[in-house]
Coordinates of C-alpha atoms in Angstrom, one line a residue:
Chain A
M18 CA -6.7 -25.1 -3.0
Q19 CA -7.7 -24.7 -6.5
I20 CA -7.0 -21.6 -8.4
S21 CA -8.2 -20.2 -11.6
S22 CA -7.8 -17.0 -13.4
S23 CA -9.1 -15.4 -16.5
S24 CA -7.2 -16.2 -19.6
S25 CA -8.2 -13.2 -21.6
S26 CA -5.4 -10.8 -22.3
V27 CA -5.2 -7.5 -24.0
F28 CA -1.9 -6.3 -25.3
L29 CA -1.9 -2.6 -25.6
S30 CA 0.3 -1.3 -28.4
A31 CA 0.6 2.4 -28.8
K32 CA -2.7 2.6 -30.6
P33 CA -5.1 0.2 -29.0
R34 CA -6.9 -2.0 -31.5
P35 CA -10.6 -2.0 -31.4
S36 CA -12.0 -4.8 -29.3
P37 CA -13.3 -7.8 -31.3
L38 CA -16.9 -8.6 -31.1
G39 CA -17.6 -10.9 -28.1
S40 CA -14.5 -9.8 -26.2
P41 CA -15.1 -9.7 -22.4
V42 CA -16.4 -6.4 -21.0
R43 CA -13.8 -6.3 -18.4
I44 CA -10.1 -6.2 -19.3
K45 CA -8.4 -8.8 -17.1
S46 CA -4.8 -8.5 -18.2
L47 CA -3.0 -5.6 -19.7
Y48 CA 0.6 -5.3 -20.9
A49 CA 1.9 -2.1 -22.2
N50 CA 5.0 -1.1 -24.0
T51 CA 5.3 2.6 -23.7
N52 CA 8.4 3.1 -25.7
T53 CA 6.6 4.5 -28.7
P54 CA 7.9 7.9 -29.8
N55 CA 5.3 10.6 -29.8
T56 CA 6.0 14.1 -31.0
N57 CA 3.0 15.6 -29.2
T58 CA 4.5 17.3 -26.2
T59 CA 1.2 18.8 -24.8
S60 CA -0.2 16.8 -22.0
G61 CA -3.6 15.7 -21.0
S62 CA -5.3 12.9 -19.1
S63 CA -8.4 12.1 -21.1
S64 CA -7.0 10.9 -24.5
N65 CA -8.1 7.5 -25.5
S66 CA -5.7 7.0 -28.4
M67 CA -1.9 6.9 -28.2
A68 CA -1.7 8.9 -25.0
A69 CA -3.8 6.2 -23.3
A70 CA -0.8 3.9 -23.5
S71 CA 1.8 6.2 -22.1
P72 CA 2.4 6.4 -18.3
K73 CA 0.6 9.3 -16.6
W74 CA 0.7 10.7 -13.1
S75 CA -2.0 12.7 -11.4
Q76 CA -1.8 14.1 -7.9
K77 CA -4.4 16.1 -6.0
T78 CA -5.0 17.0 -2.3
I79 CA -8.6 16.7 -1.3
T80 CA -9.9 18.3 1.9
L81 CA -12.7 16.6 3.7
S82 CA -14.9 18.7 6.0
P83 CA -14.9 17.8 9.7
Q84 CA -16.7 14.6 10.6
R85 CA -18.2 13.3 13.8
R86 CA -16.2 10.5 15.5
G87 CA -17.0 7.2 13.8
C88 CA -16.6 5.6 10.4
H89 CA -17.8 7.3 7.3
L90 CA -18.3 6.1 3.7
I91 CA -16.4 8.6 1.5
T92 CA -16.4 6.7 -1.9
P93 CA -18.8 9.2 -3.5
K94 CA -16.8 12.2 -2.3
I95 CA -13.5 10.7 -3.6
L96 CA -15.0 9.8 -6.9
K97 CA -16.5 13.3 -7.3
E98 CA -13.0 14.6 -7.0
I99 CA -11.0 12.2 -9.1
G100 CA -13.6 10.6 -11.3
Q101 CA -12.8 12.6 -14.3
D102 CA -9.0 12.0 -13.9
L103 CA -9.7 8.3 -13.4
S104 CA -11.5 8.0 -16.8
G105 CA -8.1 8.7 -18.5
F106 CA -6.5 5.5 -17.2
K107 CA -7.1 2.0 -18.8
C108 CA -4.9 0.3 -16.1
G109 CA -3.2 1.7 -13.1
L110 CA -3.3 2.3 -9.3
A111 CA -5.0 4.9 -7.2
H112 CA -3.2 5.8 -4.0
L113 CA -4.9 7.6 -1.1
F114 CA -2.9 9.0 1.8
L115 CA -4.5 10.6 4.8
Q116 CA -2.1 13.3 6.2
H117 CA -3.1 12.7 9.9
T118 CA -2.3 10.6 12.9
S119 CA -5.7 10.5 14.6
A120 CA -7.9 9.3 11.8
S121 CA -7.6 6.5 9.3
L122 CA -8.6 5.1 5.9
T123 CA -9.9 1.6 5.4
I124 CA -11.9 -0.4 2.8
N125 CA -15.0 -2.1 4.0
E126 CA -18.6 -2.7 3.3
N127 CA -20.4 0.1 1.5
Y128 CA -24.1 -0.8 2.2
D129 CA -25.3 -1.3 5.7
S130 CA -24.3 1.7 7.9
D131 CA -24.5 -0.7 10.9
V132 CA -21.2 -2.2 9.8
R133 CA -19.6 1.2 10.3
D134 CA -21.2 1.8 13.7
D135 CA -20.2 -1.7 14.8
T136 CA -16.6 -1.1 13.7
E137 CA -16.6 2.1 15.8
T138 CA -17.9 0.1 18.7
F139 CA -15.1 -2.4 18.3
L140 CA -12.4 0.2 18.2
N141 CA -13.7 1.8 21.4
K142 CA -13.8 -1.6 23.0
I143 CA -10.2 -2.7 22.4
V144 CA -8.5 0.7 22.9
P145 CA -9.0 2.0 26.5
E146 CA -10.0 5.6 27.0
G147 CA -10.5 7.8 30.0
M148 CA -9.5 7.4 33.7
S149 CA -8.6 3.7 33.5
A150 CA -6.5 4.0 30.4
P151 CA -2.7 3.5 30.9
W152 CA -1.6 6.3 28.6
K153 CA 1.3 8.7 29.3
H154 CA 0.3 10.9 26.3
T155 CA -2.7 12.8 27.8
L156 CA -2.1 16.4 27.1
E157 CA -4.2 16.6 24.0
G158 CA -7.3 15.0 25.7
P159 CA -8.5 11.6 26.7
D160 CA -9.5 10.7 23.1
D161 CA -6.1 11.6 21.5
M162 CA -3.9 8.7 22.4
P163 CA -6.7 6.1 21.6
A164 CA -7.0 8.0 18.2
H165 CA -3.3 7.5 17.5
I166 CA -3.5 3.8 18.2
K167 CA -6.7 3.3 16.0
S168 CA -4.9 5.2 13.2
S169 CA -2.1 2.7 13.2
L170 CA -4.4 -0.3 13.5
L171 CA -6.4 0.6 10.4
G172 CA -3.7 2.7 8.6
C173 CA -3.6 6.0 6.8
T174 CA -2.9 4.7 3.3
L175 CA -4.8 2.7 0.6
T176 CA -3.9 1.6 -2.9
I177 CA -6.7 0.5 -5.2
P178 CA -6.4 -0.9 -8.8
I179 CA -7.7 1.2 -11.7
T180 CA -9.3 -0.8 -14.6
N181 CA -11.0 0.8 -17.6
G182 CA -11.2 4.2 -16.0
Q183 CA -12.7 3.1 -12.7
L184 CA -11.7 2.0 -9.2
N185 CA -11.7 -1.8 -9.5
M186 CA -13.2 -2.6 -6.1
G187 CA -15.5 -5.4 -5.2
T188 CA -19.3 -5.0 -5.4
W189 CA -19.6 -4.4 -1.6
Q190 CA -16.4 -2.5 -1.0
G191 CA -16.3 1.2 -0.2
I192 CA -13.7 3.7 1.1
W193 CA -14.1 4.7 4.7
L194 CA -12.7 7.7 6.6
C195 CA -12.6 6.7 10.3
E196 CA -12.5 9.8 12.5
H197 CA -11.1 9.0 15.9
R198 CA -11.3 12.4 17.6
D199 CA -14.3 13.8 19.3
L200 CA -13.8 17.3 17.9
A201 CA -12.4 16.7 14.5
T202 CA -10.9 19.2 12.1
A203 CA -10.9 19.0 8.3
R204 CA -8.9 16.1 7.0
K205 CA -6.6 16.1 3.9
V206 CA -6.1 13.2 1.6
V207 CA -3.4 13.2 -1.1
V208 CA -4.6 11.2 -4.0
T209 CA -2.0 10.0 -6.5
L210 CA -3.1 8.2 -9.8
N211 CA -0.5 6.4 -11.9
G212 CA -1.1 4.2 -14.9
I213 CA -1.6 4.1 -18.7
Chain B
M15 CA -20.2 16.2 4.2
Q16 CA -18.7 19.1 2.3
I17 CA -15.6 18.6 0.3
S18 CA -13.2 20.9 -1.3
S19 CA -10.0 20.5 -3.2
S20 CA -7.4 22.7 -4.6
S21 CA -8.1 24.0 -8.1
S22 CA -4.5 24.6 -9.0
S23 CA -3.1 22.3 -11.6
V24 CA 0.2 22.0 -13.3
F25 CA 0.5 20.3 -16.6
L26 CA 3.9 18.9 -17.0
S27 CA 5.1 18.8 -20.6
A28 CA 8.5 17.4 -21.4
K29 CA 10.2 20.6 -20.4
P30 CA 8.4 22.1 -17.4
R31 CA 7.6 25.8 -17.9
P32 CA 8.8 28.1 -15.2
S33 CA 6.2 28.8 -12.6
P34 CA 4.4 32.1 -13.0
L35 CA 4.7 34.7 -10.2
G36 CA 2.2 34.0 -7.5
S37 CA 1.7 30.4 -8.3
P38 CA 1.2 28.2 -5.2
V39 CA 4.3 26.9 -3.6
R40 CA 2.9 23.4 -3.4
I41 CA 2.0 21.6 -6.6
K42 CA -1.5 20.1 -6.0
S43 CA -2.2 18.4 -9.2
L44 CA 0.1 17.0 -11.8
Y45 CA -0.5 15.4 -15.2
A46 CA 2.3 14.1 -17.2
N47 CA 2.6 12.9 -20.8
T48 CA 5.9 11.1 -21.0
N49 CA 5.8 10.1 -24.6
T50 CA 8.4 12.6 -25.6
P51 CA 11.3 11.1 -27.5
N52 CA 14.7 11.7 -25.9
T53 CA 17.9 10.6 -27.6
N54 CA 19.9 10.9 -24.3
T55 CA 20.4 7.3 -23.3
T56 CA 22.4 7.9 -20.2
S57 CA 20.4 7.8 -17.1
G58 CA 20.3 9.7 -13.9
S59 CA 17.9 10.7 -11.2
S60 CA 18.5 14.3 -10.5
S61 CA 17.8 16.1 -13.7
N62 CA 15.2 18.8 -13.5
S63 CA 14.6 19.3 -17.3
M64 CA 13.3 16.7 -19.7
A65 CA 14.3 13.7 -17.6
A66 CA 12.2 15.1 -14.8
A67 CA 9.0 14.4 -16.7
S68 CA 9.9 10.8 -17.7
P69 CA 9.1 7.9 -15.4
K70 CA 11.9 6.8 -13.2
W71 CA 12.4 3.9 -10.8
S72 CA 14.8 3.7 -7.9
Q73 CA 15.2 0.8 -5.5
K74 CA 17.5 0.4 -2.5
T75 CA 17.8 -2.0 0.4
I76 CA 18.4 -0.2 3.7
T77 CA 19.7 -2.0 6.8
L78 CA 18.6 -0.6 10.1
S79 CA 20.7 -1.6 13.1
P80 CA 19.1 -3.7 15.9
Q81 CA 16.6 -1.7 18.0
R82 CA 15.2 -2.4 21.5
R83 CA 11.6 -3.7 21.6
G84 CA 9.2 -0.8 21.0
C85 CA 8.3 1.8 18.5
H86 CA 11.0 4.0 16.9
L87 CA 10.8 7.1 14.7
I88 CA 12.9 6.4 11.7
T89 CA 12.0 9.2 9.3
P90 CA 15.5 10.8 9.6
K91 CA 17.2 7.6 8.9
I92 CA 15.1 6.9 5.9
L93 CA 15.5 10.4 4.5
K94 CA 19.2 10.2 5.0
E95 CA 19.3 7.2 2.7
I96 CA 16.8 8.3 0.0
G97 CA 16.7 12.1 0.3
Q98 CA 19.0 12.6 -2.6
D99 CA 17.0 10.2 -4.8
L100 CA 13.7 11.8 -3.7
S101 CA 14.9 15.2 -5.0
G102 CA 14.7 13.9 -8.5
F103 CA 10.9 13.3 -8.4
K104 CA 8.3 16.0 -8.9
C105 CA 5.5 13.6 -8.4
G106 CA 5.5 10.0 -7.4
L107 CA 5.2 7.3 -4.7
A108 CA 7.7 6.0 -2.2
H109 CA 7.2 2.4 -1.2
L110 CA 8.8 0.9 2.0
F111 CA 8.8 -2.8 2.5
L112 CA 10.1 -4.4 5.7
Q113 CA 11.5 -7.9 5.0
H114 CA 10.5 -9.4 8.3
T115 CA 7.6 -11.0 10.1
S116 CA 8.3 -10.0 13.7
A117 CA 8.5 -6.2 13.3
S118 CA 6.4 -3.7 11.5
L119 CA 6.2 -0.3 9.8
T120 CA 3.5 2.3 10.5
I121 CA 3.0 6.0 10.2
N122 CA 2.1 7.9 13.3
E123 CA 2.9 11.0 15.3
N124 CA 6.5 12.3 15.0
Y125 CA 6.7 14.6 18.1
D126 CA 6.0 13.2 21.6
S127 CA 7.8 10.0 22.2
D128 CA 5.1 9.1 24.8
V129 CA 2.9 8.2 21.8
R130 CA 5.4 5.6 20.8
D131 CA 5.6 4.2 24.3
D132 CA 1.8 4.1 24.7
T133 CA 1.5 2.3 21.4
E134 CA 3.9 -0.4 22.6
T135 CA 1.9 -0.6 25.9
F136 CA -1.3 -1.1 23.8
L137 CA 0.3 -3.9 21.6
N138 CA 1.5 -5.8 24.7
K139 CA -2.0 -5.4 26.3
I140 CA -4.0 -6.9 23.4
V141 CA -1.6 -9.7 22.4
P142 CA -1.1 -12.2 25.2
E143 CA 2.5 -13.3 26.0
G144 CA 4.0 -15.8 28.4
M145 CA 2.5 -18.7 30.4
S146 CA -1.2 -17.7 29.9
A147 CA -0.9 -17.2 26.2
P148 CA -2.8 -19.7 24.0
W149 CA -0.1 -20.1 21.3
K150 CA 1.1 -23.3 19.7
H151 CA 4.1 -21.6 18.1
T152 CA 6.5 -21.3 21.1
L153 CA 9.8 -22.8 19.9
E154 CA 11.3 -19.4 19.1
G155 CA 10.6 -17.9 22.5
P156 CA 7.5 -16.4 24.3
D157 CA 7.8 -13.1 22.4
D158 CA 7.9 -14.6 18.9
M159 CA 4.3 -15.5 18.3
P160 CA 3.1 -12.1 19.7
A161 CA 5.6 -10.5 17.4
H162 CA 4.1 -12.2 14.4
I163 CA 0.6 -11.0 15.3
K164 CA 1.7 -7.4 15.9
S165 CA 3.5 -7.5 12.6
S166 CA 0.2 -8.3 10.7
L167 CA -1.8 -5.8 12.8
L168 CA 0.4 -2.9 11.8
G169 CA 1.7 -4.2 8.6
C170 CA 5.2 -4.4 6.9
T171 CA 4.6 -2.1 4.0
L172 CA 3.9 1.7 3.5
T173 CA 3.3 3.8 0.5
I174 CA 3.8 7.6 0.8
P175 CA 3.2 10.2 -1.9
I176 CA 6.2 12.2 -3.3
T177 CA 5.5 15.8 -4.1
N178 CA 8.2 18.3 -5.3
G179 CA 11.1 16.0 -4.3
Q180 CA 9.8 15.3 -0.7
L181 CA 7.7 12.8 1.1
N182 CA 4.3 14.5 1.3
M183 CA 3.3 13.5 4.8
G184 CA 1.3 15.6 7.2
T185 CA 3.0 18.0 9.7
W186 CA 2.8 15.5 12.5
Q187 CA 3.4 12.3 10.6
G188 CA 6.5 10.2 10.9
I189 CA 7.6 6.7 9.8
W190 CA 7.9 4.2 12.7
L191 CA 9.8 0.9 12.9
C192 CA 8.1 -1.2 15.5
E193 CA 10.4 -3.8 16.9
H194 CA 8.4 -6.7 18.4
R195 CA 11.2 -9.0 19.5
D196 CA 13.1 -8.8 22.8
L197 CA 16.5 -9.5 21.2
A198 CA 16.2 -8.0 17.8
T199 CA 18.5 -8.3 14.8
A200 CA 19.2 -5.8 12.1
R201 CA 16.1 -5.1 9.9
K202 CA 16.1 -4.6 6.2
V203 CA 13.7 -2.2 4.4
V204 CA 13.4 -2.3 0.6
V205 CA 12.6 1.3 -0.6
T206 CA 11.2 1.7 -4.1
L207 CA 10.7 5.1 -5.6
N208 CA 8.6 5.6 -8.7
G209 CA 7.5 8.8 -10.4
I210 CA 8.4 11.6 -12.7
Chain C
M24 CA 20.6 3.9 15.7
Q25 CA 23.2 3.1 13.1
I26 CA 22.2 2.7 9.6
S27 CA 23.9 1.2 6.6
S28 CA 22.9 0.5 3.0
S29 CA 24.3 -1.1 0.1
S30 CA 26.4 1.2 -2.1
S31 CA 26.1 -0.8 -5.3
S32 CA 24.0 0.9 -7.9
V33 CA 23.0 -0.1 -11.4
F34 CA 22.1 2.5 -13.9
L35 CA 19.9 1.1 -16.5
S36 CA 20.2 2.6 -19.9
A37 CA 17.9 1.4 -22.6
K38 CA 20.2 -1.6 -23.3
P39 CA 21.4 -2.9 -20.0
R40 CA 25.1 -3.6 -20.0
P41 CA 26.3 -7.1 -19.0
S42 CA 27.1 -7.3 -15.4
P43 CA 30.9 -7.2 -14.7
L44 CA 32.4 -10.1 -13.0
G45 CA 32.1 -10.0 -9.3
S46 CA 29.1 -7.7 -9.3
P47 CA 26.6 -8.5 -6.5
V48 CA 24.0 -11.0 -7.3
R49 CA 21.2 -8.8 -6.1
I50 CA 20.7 -5.4 -7.7
K51 CA 20.3 -3.0 -4.8
S52 CA 19.6 0.2 -6.5
L53 CA 18.2 0.9 -9.9
Y54 CA 17.7 4.1 -11.8
A55 CA 16.0 4.1 -15.1
N56 CA 15.6 6.8 -17.8
T57 CA 12.9 5.5 -20.0
N58 CA 13.0 8.4 -22.5
T59 CA 14.7 6.3 -25.2
P60 CA 12.8 6.3 -28.4
N61 CA 11.9 2.8 -29.6
T62 CA 10.3 2.2 -33.0
N63 CA 9.1 -1.2 -32.0
T64 CA 5.4 -0.7 -31.4
T65 CA 4.5 -4.3 -30.7
S66 CA 4.3 -5.1 -27.0
G67 CA 5.3 -7.9 -24.7
S68 CA 6.3 -8.5 -21.2
S69 CA 9.3 -10.9 -21.4
S70 CA 11.9 -9.0 -23.4
N71 CA 15.2 -8.5 -21.6
S72 CA 16.6 -5.9 -23.9
M73 CA 15.4 -2.4 -24.6
A74 CA 11.8 -3.2 -23.6
A75 CA 13.1 -4.2 -20.2
A76 CA 13.9 -0.6 -19.4
S77 CA 10.5 0.8 -20.4
P78 CA 7.6 1.0 -18.0
K79 CA 5.1 -1.9 -18.2
W80 CA 1.8 -2.6 -16.6
S81 CA 0.2 -5.9 -16.1
Q82 CA -3.2 -6.6 -14.5
K83 CA -4.9 -9.8 -13.9
T84 CA -7.8 -11.0 -11.7
I85 CA -7.1 -14.3 -9.9
T86 CA -9.9 -16.4 -8.4
L87 CA -9.0 -18.4 -5.3
S88 CA -11.3 -21.4 -4.5
P89 CA -13.3 -21.3 -1.3
Q90 CA -11.1 -21.8 1.8
R91 CA -12.0 -22.9 5.4
R92 CA -12.1 -20.1 8.0
G93 CA -8.5 -19.4 9.0
C94 CA -5.2 -18.2 7.6
H95 CA -3.8 -19.7 4.4
L96 CA -0.4 -19.4 2.7
I97 CA -1.1 -18.5 -0.9
T98 CA 2.4 -17.5 -2.2
P99 CA 2.7 -20.6 -4.4
K100 CA -0.8 -20.0 -5.9
I101 CA 0.0 -16.3 -6.6
L102 CA 3.4 -17.1 -8.1
K103 CA 1.9 -19.8 -10.3
E104 CA -0.4 -17.1 -11.8
I105 CA 2.0 -14.2 -12.1
G106 CA 5.4 -15.8 -12.1
Q107 CA 5.8 -15.6 -15.8
D108 CA 4.7 -11.9 -15.9
L109 CA 7.1 -11.1 -13.0
S110 CA 10.1 -12.4 -14.9
G111 CA 9.7 -9.4 -17.3
F112 CA 10.4 -6.8 -14.6
K113 CA 13.9 -5.9 -13.4
C114 CA 12.5 -3.4 -10.8
G115 CA 8.9 -2.6 -9.9
L116 CA 6.0 -3.2 -7.6
A117 CA 3.4 -5.9 -7.3
H118 CA 0.0 -4.8 -6.0
L119 CA -2.5 -7.3 -4.7
F120 CA -6.1 -6.2 -4.0
L121 CA -8.7 -8.6 -2.4
Q122 CA -12.2 -7.6 -3.7
H123 CA -14.0 -8.6 -0.5
T124 CA -14.9 -7.2 3.0
S125 CA -15.0 -10.4 5.0
A126 CA -11.5 -11.8 4.3
S127 CA -8.0 -10.2 4.2
L128 CA -4.5 -10.3 2.9
T129 CA -1.4 -10.0 5.0
I130 CA 2.3 -10.9 4.9
N131 CA 3.6 -13.2 7.6
E132 CA 5.7 -16.2 8.3
N133 CA 5.7 -18.8 5.5
Y134 CA 7.1 -21.9 7.4
D135 CA 5.3 -23.1 10.6
S136 CA 1.6 -23.5 10.0
D137 CA 1.1 -23.0 13.8
V138 CA 1.7 -19.3 13.2
R139 CA -1.3 -19.2 10.9
D140 CA -3.4 -21.1 13.4
D141 CA -2.3 -18.9 16.3
T142 CA -3.2 -15.8 14.3
E143 CA -6.7 -17.1 13.7
T144 CA -6.9 -17.8 17.5
F145 CA -5.9 -14.2 18.2
L146 CA -8.4 -12.7 15.8
N147 CA -11.2 -14.8 17.3
K148 CA -10.1 -13.7 20.8
I149 CA -10.2 -9.9 20.2
V150 CA -13.3 -9.8 18.0
P151 CA -16.4 -11.0 19.9
E152 CA -18.8 -13.3 18.1
G153 CA -22.1 -14.9 19.0
M154 CA -24.7 -14.1 21.7
S155 CA -22.5 -11.8 23.8
A156 CA -21.2 -9.7 20.9
P157 CA -22.5 -6.1 20.8
W158 CA -23.1 -6.0 17.0
K159 CA -26.1 -4.4 15.3
H160 CA -25.2 -5.9 11.9
T161 CA -26.3 -9.6 12.4
L162 CA -28.5 -10.3 9.4
E163 CA -25.8 -12.1 7.5
G164 CA -24.9 -14.5 10.4
P165 CA -22.9 -14.3 13.7
D166 CA -19.6 -14.5 11.9
D167 CA -20.2 -11.7 9.4
M168 CA -19.7 -8.6 11.5
P169 CA -16.5 -10.1 13.1
A170 CA -15.3 -10.9 9.6
H171 CA -15.7 -7.2 8.5
I172 CA -13.7 -6.0 11.5
K173 CA -10.9 -8.6 10.9
S174 CA -10.8 -7.5 7.3
S175 CA -10.1 -3.9 8.2
L176 CA -7.6 -4.9 10.9
L177 CA -5.4 -6.8 8.5
G178 CA -6.4 -5.0 5.3
C179 CA -7.3 -6.1 1.8
T180 CA -4.3 -4.8 -0.1
L181 CA -0.6 -5.5 -0.3
T182 CA 2.2 -3.9 -2.2
I183 CA 5.5 -6.0 -2.6
P184 CA 8.7 -4.9 -4.4
I185 CA 9.8 -6.7 -7.5
T186 CA 13.6 -7.1 -8.0
N187 CA 15.1 -9.0 -10.8
G188 CA 11.9 -10.7 -11.9
Q189 CA 10.9 -11.9 -8.4
L190 CA 8.9 -10.8 -5.4
N191 CA 11.5 -9.3 -3.1
M192 CA 10.2 -10.6 0.2
G193 CA 12.3 -11.7 3.2
T194 CA 13.3 -15.3 3.6
W195 CA 10.5 -16.1 6.0
Q196 CA 7.7 -13.9 4.5
G197 CA 4.7 -15.3 2.7
I198 CA 1.4 -14.0 1.4
W199 CA -1.6 -15.1 3.5
L200 CA -5.3 -15.1 2.6
C201 CA -7.2 -14.9 5.8
E202 CA -10.7 -16.2 5.4
H203 CA -13.0 -14.8 8.1
R204 CA -16.3 -16.4 7.1
D205 CA -17.5 -19.9 8.2
L206 CA -18.9 -20.7 4.8
A207 CA -16.7 -19.0 2.4
T208 CA -17.1 -18.4 -1.3
A209 CA -14.4 -18.0 -3.9
R210 CA -12.3 -14.9 -3.5
K211 CA -11.0 -12.6 -6.2
V212 CA -7.6 -10.9 -6.1
V213 CA -6.7 -8.2 -8.6
V214 CA -2.9 -8.3 -9.2
T215 CA -1.3 -5.3 -10.8
L216 CA 2.4 -5.3 -11.8
N217 CA 4.2 -2.1 -12.7
G218 CA 7.8 -1.6 -13.3
I219 CA 10.7 -1.7 -15.8

């Protein structure tokens, strides 16, 4: 296996130097020393000067309205909520946490909705539901135990890199909310941003 | 799809202001500027004043005693180990990393133990074991290769938001250790806390 | 369930004290107060003195050459790329993010390559492919929709603790790139390091 990586690096000091002409559009490597004293004790998330090189945290709970059972592309909704906050981070991580056990978060293709339908088909195929299913936990309906299993298969948590104020996903990647219940309620996602 | 989010924000300066009367109990959005100089070079994790707004890291290796094959709720054990450290973080992330390839960590329902039993039933149903299984890797016993597969299906790592000194999970969410071996040994979890 | 954890703690002040004789080789618990003023505004990632206790971020995009369909151990390749950066962190987290929807990252056994082959066998067994598969999304080839499903089952993102300049994985753990396409292209992984 051959491996290659970009060799361009940007060393962030407290006050980022302007990029030289011809520098790559995308910052590939960042190193930050955040020890710089700063007498400004007011806070904010959008400064592009010294504050940009100091660690910041942002946390917000987003409520998604009830969705039909199946897989849903929610990148636009998430970006609408956190886009402005994201713009304050040169480098960091965005963490999404779904506070439920019968739905899930995953990253997959953002273009053809058939991919989302086929994924729902697959989940229903491997997790038995109804009379023939072997579940003991049936009090909350025939779709509840399958929903719990699907939630653990795909997971309820995602971490995505932030680069230059944006989620640094691949061209075809999107964030999916997978709703595994027939009669779903609203779903809460805790979004935590951390970076410089 | 409609979306809504809390509009309450708390901007943390170095010395957090007391909450006004009527403010929401739960902090929904935090922004921190941690550039404030501080001449106190002694460290600690429980201060609620200036230190509370500076980035902190805590890392600990927890050893869980051997468990029978199946899914186990370990939230109380984890909290017993890290609860005091957690209380020093207003906003952050807790990362759990299981250092093994034949067990897994997942988040799922914390109430009815039947959900854990049914999840074990499901895992055994989709991953073949024994004479009819197609595995090449059989030297470590018939349950070993299935255990590796289950470990990758559920994963060995979790990241959970920290809000106001607590793991910010949903009401019904708990941390599970899923033991996939018949004769398990003790399991180690590296817990890393990071936040302000 | 019995639980035990190490009781050794290291409190990092701005200038780490030399370890006393007989101290454990592995630091089990770290707490850092990074409020210390530092007039050095130049940055770097390898200092072991004051800079070692201040939060740092490093981000790099690694390109892996095309791999045959199946599971591949990539720990050596990843370490070759980030090993030097890692050495600058006493405590932190390494985040890997695969920017694709038809391959995946997982952590599993690093020794017997049969485990990787068997995992590929399992994935092909549970995700139907070819004429009998029920997929609507078929325009990109018979292996494309199965690849998307496998990507969500294993996931495209990993977070691994950093301890004393190294990835703190278990003895038998390794990082796998699972390639789910027959004719794969190069794959990009965004690696983000954060810590002190």
